[in-house]
mmCIF file of C-alpha atoms in Angstrom:
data_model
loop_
_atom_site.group_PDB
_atom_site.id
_atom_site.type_symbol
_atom_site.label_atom_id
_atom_site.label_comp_id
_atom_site.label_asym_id
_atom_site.label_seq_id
_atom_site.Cartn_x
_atom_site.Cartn_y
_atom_site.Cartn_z
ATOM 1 C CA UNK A 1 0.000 0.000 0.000
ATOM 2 C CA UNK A 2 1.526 3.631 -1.233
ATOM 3 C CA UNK A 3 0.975 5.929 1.672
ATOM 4 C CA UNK A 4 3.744 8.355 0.798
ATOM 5 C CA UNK A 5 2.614 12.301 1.471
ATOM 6 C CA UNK A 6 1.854 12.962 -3.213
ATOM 7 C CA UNK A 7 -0.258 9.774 -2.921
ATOM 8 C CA UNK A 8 -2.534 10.438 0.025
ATOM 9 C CA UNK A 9 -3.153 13.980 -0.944
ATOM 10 C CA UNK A 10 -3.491 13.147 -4.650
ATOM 11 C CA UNK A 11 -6.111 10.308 -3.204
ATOM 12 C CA UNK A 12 -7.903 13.089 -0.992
ATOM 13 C CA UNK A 13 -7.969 15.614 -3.563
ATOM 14 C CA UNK A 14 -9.602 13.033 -5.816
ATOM 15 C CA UNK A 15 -12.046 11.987 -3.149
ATOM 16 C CA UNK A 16 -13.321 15.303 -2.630
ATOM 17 C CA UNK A 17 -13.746 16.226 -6.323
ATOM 18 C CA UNK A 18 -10.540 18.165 -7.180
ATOM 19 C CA UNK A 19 -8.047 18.126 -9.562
ATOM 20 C CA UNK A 20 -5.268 16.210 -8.630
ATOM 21 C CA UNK A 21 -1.630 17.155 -9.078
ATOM 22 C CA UNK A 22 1.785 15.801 -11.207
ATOM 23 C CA UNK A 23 4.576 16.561 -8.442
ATOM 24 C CA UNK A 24 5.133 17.416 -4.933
ATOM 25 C CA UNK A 25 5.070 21.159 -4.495
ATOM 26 C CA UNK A 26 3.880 22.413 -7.721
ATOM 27 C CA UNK A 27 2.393 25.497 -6.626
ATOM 28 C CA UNK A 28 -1.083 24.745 -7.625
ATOM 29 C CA UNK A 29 -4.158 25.773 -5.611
ATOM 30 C CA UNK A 30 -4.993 22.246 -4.759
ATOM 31 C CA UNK A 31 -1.735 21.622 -3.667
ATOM 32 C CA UNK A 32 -1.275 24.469 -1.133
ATOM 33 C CA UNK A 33 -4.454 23.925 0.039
ATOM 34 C CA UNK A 34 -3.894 19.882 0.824
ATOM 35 C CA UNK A 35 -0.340 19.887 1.573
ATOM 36 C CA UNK A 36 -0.346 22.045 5.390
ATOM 37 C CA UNK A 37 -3.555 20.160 6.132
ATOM 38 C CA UNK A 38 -1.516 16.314 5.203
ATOM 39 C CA UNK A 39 1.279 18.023 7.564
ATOM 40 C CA UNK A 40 -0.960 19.026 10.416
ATOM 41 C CA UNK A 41 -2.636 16.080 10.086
ATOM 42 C CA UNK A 42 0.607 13.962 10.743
ATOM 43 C CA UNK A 43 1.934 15.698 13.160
ATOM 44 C CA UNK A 44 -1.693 15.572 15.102
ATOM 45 C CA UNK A 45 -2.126 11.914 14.638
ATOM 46 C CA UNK A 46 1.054 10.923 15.696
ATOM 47 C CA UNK A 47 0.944 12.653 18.809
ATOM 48 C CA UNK A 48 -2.473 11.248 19.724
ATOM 49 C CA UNK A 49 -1.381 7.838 20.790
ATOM 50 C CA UNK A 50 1.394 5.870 21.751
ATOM 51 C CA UNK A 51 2.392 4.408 18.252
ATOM 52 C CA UNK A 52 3.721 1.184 18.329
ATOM 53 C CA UNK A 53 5.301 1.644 14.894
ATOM 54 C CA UNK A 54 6.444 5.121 15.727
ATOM 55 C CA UNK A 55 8.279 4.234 19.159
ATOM 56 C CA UNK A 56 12.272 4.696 19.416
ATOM 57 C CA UNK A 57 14.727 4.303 22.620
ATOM 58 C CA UNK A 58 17.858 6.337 23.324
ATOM 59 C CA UNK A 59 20.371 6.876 25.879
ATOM 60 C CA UNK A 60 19.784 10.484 26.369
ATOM 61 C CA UNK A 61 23.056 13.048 26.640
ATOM 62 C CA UNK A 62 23.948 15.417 29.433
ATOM 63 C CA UNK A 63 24.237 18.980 28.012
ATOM 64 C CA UNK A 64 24.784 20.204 31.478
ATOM 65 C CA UNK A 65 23.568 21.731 34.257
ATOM 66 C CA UNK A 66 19.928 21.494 35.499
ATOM 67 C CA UNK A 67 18.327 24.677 34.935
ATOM 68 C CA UNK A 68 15.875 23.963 37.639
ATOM 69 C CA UNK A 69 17.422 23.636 41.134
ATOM 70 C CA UNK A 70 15.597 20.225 41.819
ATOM 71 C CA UNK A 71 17.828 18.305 39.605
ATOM 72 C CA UNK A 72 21.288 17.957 39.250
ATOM 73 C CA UNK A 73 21.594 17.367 35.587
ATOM 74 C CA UNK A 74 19.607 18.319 31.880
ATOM 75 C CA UNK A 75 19.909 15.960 29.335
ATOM 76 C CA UNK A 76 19.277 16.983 25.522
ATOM 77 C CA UNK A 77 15.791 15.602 24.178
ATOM 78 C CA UNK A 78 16.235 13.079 21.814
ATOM 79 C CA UNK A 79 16.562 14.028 18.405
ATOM 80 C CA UNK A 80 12.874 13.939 16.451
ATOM 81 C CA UNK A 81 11.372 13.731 19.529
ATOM 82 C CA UNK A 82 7.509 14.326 19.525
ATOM 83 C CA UNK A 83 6.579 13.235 22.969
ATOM 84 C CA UNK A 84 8.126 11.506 26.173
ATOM 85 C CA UNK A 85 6.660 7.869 26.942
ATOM 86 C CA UNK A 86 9.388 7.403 29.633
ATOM 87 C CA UNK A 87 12.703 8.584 31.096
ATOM 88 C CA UNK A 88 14.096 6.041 32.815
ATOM 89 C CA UNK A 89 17.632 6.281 35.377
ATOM 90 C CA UNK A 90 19.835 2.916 35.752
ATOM 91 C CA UNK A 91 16.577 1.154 33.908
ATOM 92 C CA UNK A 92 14.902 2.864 36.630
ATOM 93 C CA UNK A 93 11.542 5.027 36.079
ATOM 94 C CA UNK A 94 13.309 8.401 36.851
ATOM 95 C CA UNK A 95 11.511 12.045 38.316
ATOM 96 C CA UNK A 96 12.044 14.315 35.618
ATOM 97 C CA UNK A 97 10.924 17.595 34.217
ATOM 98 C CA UNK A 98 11.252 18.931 30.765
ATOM 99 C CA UNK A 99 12.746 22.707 30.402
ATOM 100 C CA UNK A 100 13.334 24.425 27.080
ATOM 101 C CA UNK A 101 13.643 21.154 25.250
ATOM 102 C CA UNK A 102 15.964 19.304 28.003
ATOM 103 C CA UNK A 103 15.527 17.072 29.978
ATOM 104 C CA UNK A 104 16.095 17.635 33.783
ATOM 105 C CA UNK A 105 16.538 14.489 36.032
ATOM 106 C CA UNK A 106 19.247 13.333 38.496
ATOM 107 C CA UNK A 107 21.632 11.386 36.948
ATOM 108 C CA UNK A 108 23.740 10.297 39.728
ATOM 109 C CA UNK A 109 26.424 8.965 37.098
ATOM 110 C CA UNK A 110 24.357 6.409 36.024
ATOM 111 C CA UNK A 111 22.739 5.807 32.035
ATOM 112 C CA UNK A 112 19.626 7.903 31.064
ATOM 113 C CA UNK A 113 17.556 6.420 28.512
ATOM 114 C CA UNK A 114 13.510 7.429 27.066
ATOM 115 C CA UNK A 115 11.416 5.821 25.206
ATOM 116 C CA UNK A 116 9.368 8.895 22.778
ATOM 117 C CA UNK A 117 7.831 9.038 19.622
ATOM 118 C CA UNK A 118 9.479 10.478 16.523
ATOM 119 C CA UNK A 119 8.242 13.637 15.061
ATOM 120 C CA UNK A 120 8.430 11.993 11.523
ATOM 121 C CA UNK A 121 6.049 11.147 8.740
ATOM 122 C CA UNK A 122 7.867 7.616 8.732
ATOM 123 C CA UNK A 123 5.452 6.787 5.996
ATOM 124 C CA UNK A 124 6.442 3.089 5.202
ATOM 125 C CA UNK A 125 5.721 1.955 8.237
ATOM 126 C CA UNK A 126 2.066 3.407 8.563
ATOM 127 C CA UNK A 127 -0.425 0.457 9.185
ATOM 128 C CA UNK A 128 -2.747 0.815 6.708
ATOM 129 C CA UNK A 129 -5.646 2.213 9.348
ATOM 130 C CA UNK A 130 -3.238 4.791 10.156
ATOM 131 C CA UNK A 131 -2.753 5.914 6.543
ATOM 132 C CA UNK A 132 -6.813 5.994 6.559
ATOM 133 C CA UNK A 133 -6.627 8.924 9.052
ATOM 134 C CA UNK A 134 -4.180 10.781 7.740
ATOM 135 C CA UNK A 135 -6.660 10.858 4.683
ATOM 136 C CA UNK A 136 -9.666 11.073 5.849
ATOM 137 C CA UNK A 137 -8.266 14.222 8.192
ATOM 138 C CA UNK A 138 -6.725 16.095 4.459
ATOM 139 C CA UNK A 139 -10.662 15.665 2.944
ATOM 140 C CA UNK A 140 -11.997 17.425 5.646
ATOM 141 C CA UNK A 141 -9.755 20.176 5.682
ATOM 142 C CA UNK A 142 -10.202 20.180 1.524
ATOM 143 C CA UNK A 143 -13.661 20.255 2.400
ATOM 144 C CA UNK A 144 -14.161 22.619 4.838
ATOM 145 C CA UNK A 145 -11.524 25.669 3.262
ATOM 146 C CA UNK A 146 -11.030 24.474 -0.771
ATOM 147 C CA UNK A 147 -14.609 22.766 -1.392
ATOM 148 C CA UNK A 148 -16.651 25.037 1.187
ATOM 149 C CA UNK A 149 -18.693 22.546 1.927
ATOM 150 C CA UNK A 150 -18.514 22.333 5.691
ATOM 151 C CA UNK A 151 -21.810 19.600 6.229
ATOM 152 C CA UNK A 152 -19.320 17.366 4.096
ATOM 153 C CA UNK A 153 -15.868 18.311 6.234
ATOM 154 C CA UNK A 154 -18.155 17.753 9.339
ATOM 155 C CA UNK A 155 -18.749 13.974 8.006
ATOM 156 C CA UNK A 156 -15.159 13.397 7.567
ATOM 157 C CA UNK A 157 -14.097 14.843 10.521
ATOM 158 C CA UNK A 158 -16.050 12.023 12.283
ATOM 159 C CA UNK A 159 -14.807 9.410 9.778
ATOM 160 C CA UNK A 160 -11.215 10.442 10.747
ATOM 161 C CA UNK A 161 -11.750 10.149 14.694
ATOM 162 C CA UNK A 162 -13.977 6.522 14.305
ATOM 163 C CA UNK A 163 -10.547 5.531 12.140
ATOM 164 C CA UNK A 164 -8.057 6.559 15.058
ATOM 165 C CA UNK A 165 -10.500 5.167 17.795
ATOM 166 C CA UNK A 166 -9.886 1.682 15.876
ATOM 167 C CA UNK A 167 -6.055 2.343 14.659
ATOM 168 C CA UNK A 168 -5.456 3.185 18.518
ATOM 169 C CA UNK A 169 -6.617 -0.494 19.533
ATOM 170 C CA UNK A 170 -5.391 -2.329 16.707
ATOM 171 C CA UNK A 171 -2.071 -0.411 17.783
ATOM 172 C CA UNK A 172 -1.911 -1.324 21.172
ATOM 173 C CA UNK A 173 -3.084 -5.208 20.668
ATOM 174 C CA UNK A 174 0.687 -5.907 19.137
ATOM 175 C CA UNK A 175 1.751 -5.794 22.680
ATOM 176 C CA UNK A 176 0.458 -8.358 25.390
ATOM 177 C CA UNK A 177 -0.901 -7.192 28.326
ATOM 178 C CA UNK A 178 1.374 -6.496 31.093
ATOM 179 C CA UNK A 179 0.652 -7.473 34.922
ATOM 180 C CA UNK A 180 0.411 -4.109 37.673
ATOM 181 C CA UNK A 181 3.635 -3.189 39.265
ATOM 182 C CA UNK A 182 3.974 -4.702 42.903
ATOM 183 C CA UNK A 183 3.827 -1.673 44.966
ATOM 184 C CA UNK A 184 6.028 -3.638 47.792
ATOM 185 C CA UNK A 185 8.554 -4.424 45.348
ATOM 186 C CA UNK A 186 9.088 -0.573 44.238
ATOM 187 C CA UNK A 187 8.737 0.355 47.625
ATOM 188 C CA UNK A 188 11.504 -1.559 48.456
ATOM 189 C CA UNK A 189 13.655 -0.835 45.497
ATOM 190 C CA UNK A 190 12.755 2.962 46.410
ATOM 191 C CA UNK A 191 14.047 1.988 50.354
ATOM 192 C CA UNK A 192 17.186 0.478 49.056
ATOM 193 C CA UNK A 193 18.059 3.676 46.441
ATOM 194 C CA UNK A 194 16.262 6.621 48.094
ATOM 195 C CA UNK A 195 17.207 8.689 45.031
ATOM 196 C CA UNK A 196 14.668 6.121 42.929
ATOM 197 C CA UNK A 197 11.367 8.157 42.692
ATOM 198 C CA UNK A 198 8.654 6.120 40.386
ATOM 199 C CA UNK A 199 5.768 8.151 38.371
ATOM 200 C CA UNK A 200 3.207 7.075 41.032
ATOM 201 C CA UNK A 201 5.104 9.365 43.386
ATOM 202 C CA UNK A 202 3.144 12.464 41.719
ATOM 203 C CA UNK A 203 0.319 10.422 39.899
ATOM 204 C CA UNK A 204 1.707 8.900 36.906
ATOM 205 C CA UNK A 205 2.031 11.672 34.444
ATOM 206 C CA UNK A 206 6.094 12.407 34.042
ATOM 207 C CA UNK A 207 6.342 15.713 35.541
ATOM 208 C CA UNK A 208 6.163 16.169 39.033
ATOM 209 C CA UNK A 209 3.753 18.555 41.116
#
């Protein structure tokens, strides 16, 4: 299946009753029009769920000092980084806060690695369901600004969030289901290495209070 960025628009354009174009940047109406909304549209998706095909770990850098006072160290985000999953410390789940794009966490000379998804269009990986959102999100835009036709846009805008609703769980069904953490167990681990902190110290969401 070609989901690369001329195909999809060319196949939205044609959906929606438009001309569609030769080449990639051609300057026509249809193209300028469809082209920021395919690029919004990416961007958008990707950072809606936790992509299994879009997922990358790296063992972050230190830049330098922590900028905030709490922390010891700021590491550089990763490089096409579009969101954190994880920072982990010594394979530990680390505190952390993120600061003018770094990374601020106490390394206490041990590794820093995260787990994030890339800010790229990585287009031959898309599952096909994914594709079908990217697509269904350029018709409505075509729709609602090039075609004026906002009842339509409206229709596709719902198409678009029905096929992320069911990308989402096809997504996460490629991974089996893991069992709860054993609260004991981290409290001990957290006993033994008092610098440890886990993200239920501040209610799971990677930044603390």
């Amino acid at each position: 299946m070609i989901v690369d960025k001329l195909s999809i628009i060319n196949d939205a354009l044609g959906r929606t009753a438009n001309n569609t174009v030769a080449v990639a940047d051609d300057g026509s109406d249809e193209w300028n029009a469809a082209s920021p909304a395919y690029d919004a549209a990416v961007e958008n998706t990707l950072d809606a769920r936790n992509w299994q095909f879009a997922k990358q770990v790296a063992t972050l850098v230190r830049v330098g000092a922590s900028p905030d006072t709490l922390f010891n160290d700021a590491m550089a985000m990763p490089a096409n980084a579009l969101h954190l999953i994880w920072v982990r410390v010594n394979n530990q789940p680390a505190d952390y806060k993120v600061i003018s794009n770094q990374i601020c966490l106490n390394l206490n000379n041990f590794v820093a690695t995260a787990e994030f998804i890339l800010d790229s269009q990585l287009t031959g990986l898309w599952p096909p369901l994914f594709a079908e959102v990217i697509r269904r999100s350029v018709m409505a835009d075509l729709y609602r600004g090039f075609n004026e036709d906002p009842a339509a846009a409206d229709k596709e805008e719902q198409k678009a969030m029905l096929a992320l609703t069911i990308a989402g769980t096809r997504d996460a069904q490629q991974n089996p289901k893991r069992a709860t953490f054993n609260s004991r167990a981290i409290a001990a681990r957290i006993v033994r290495h008092p610098w440890i902190r886990t993200p239920f110290s501040w209610g799971g969401t990677g930044v603390p209070d």
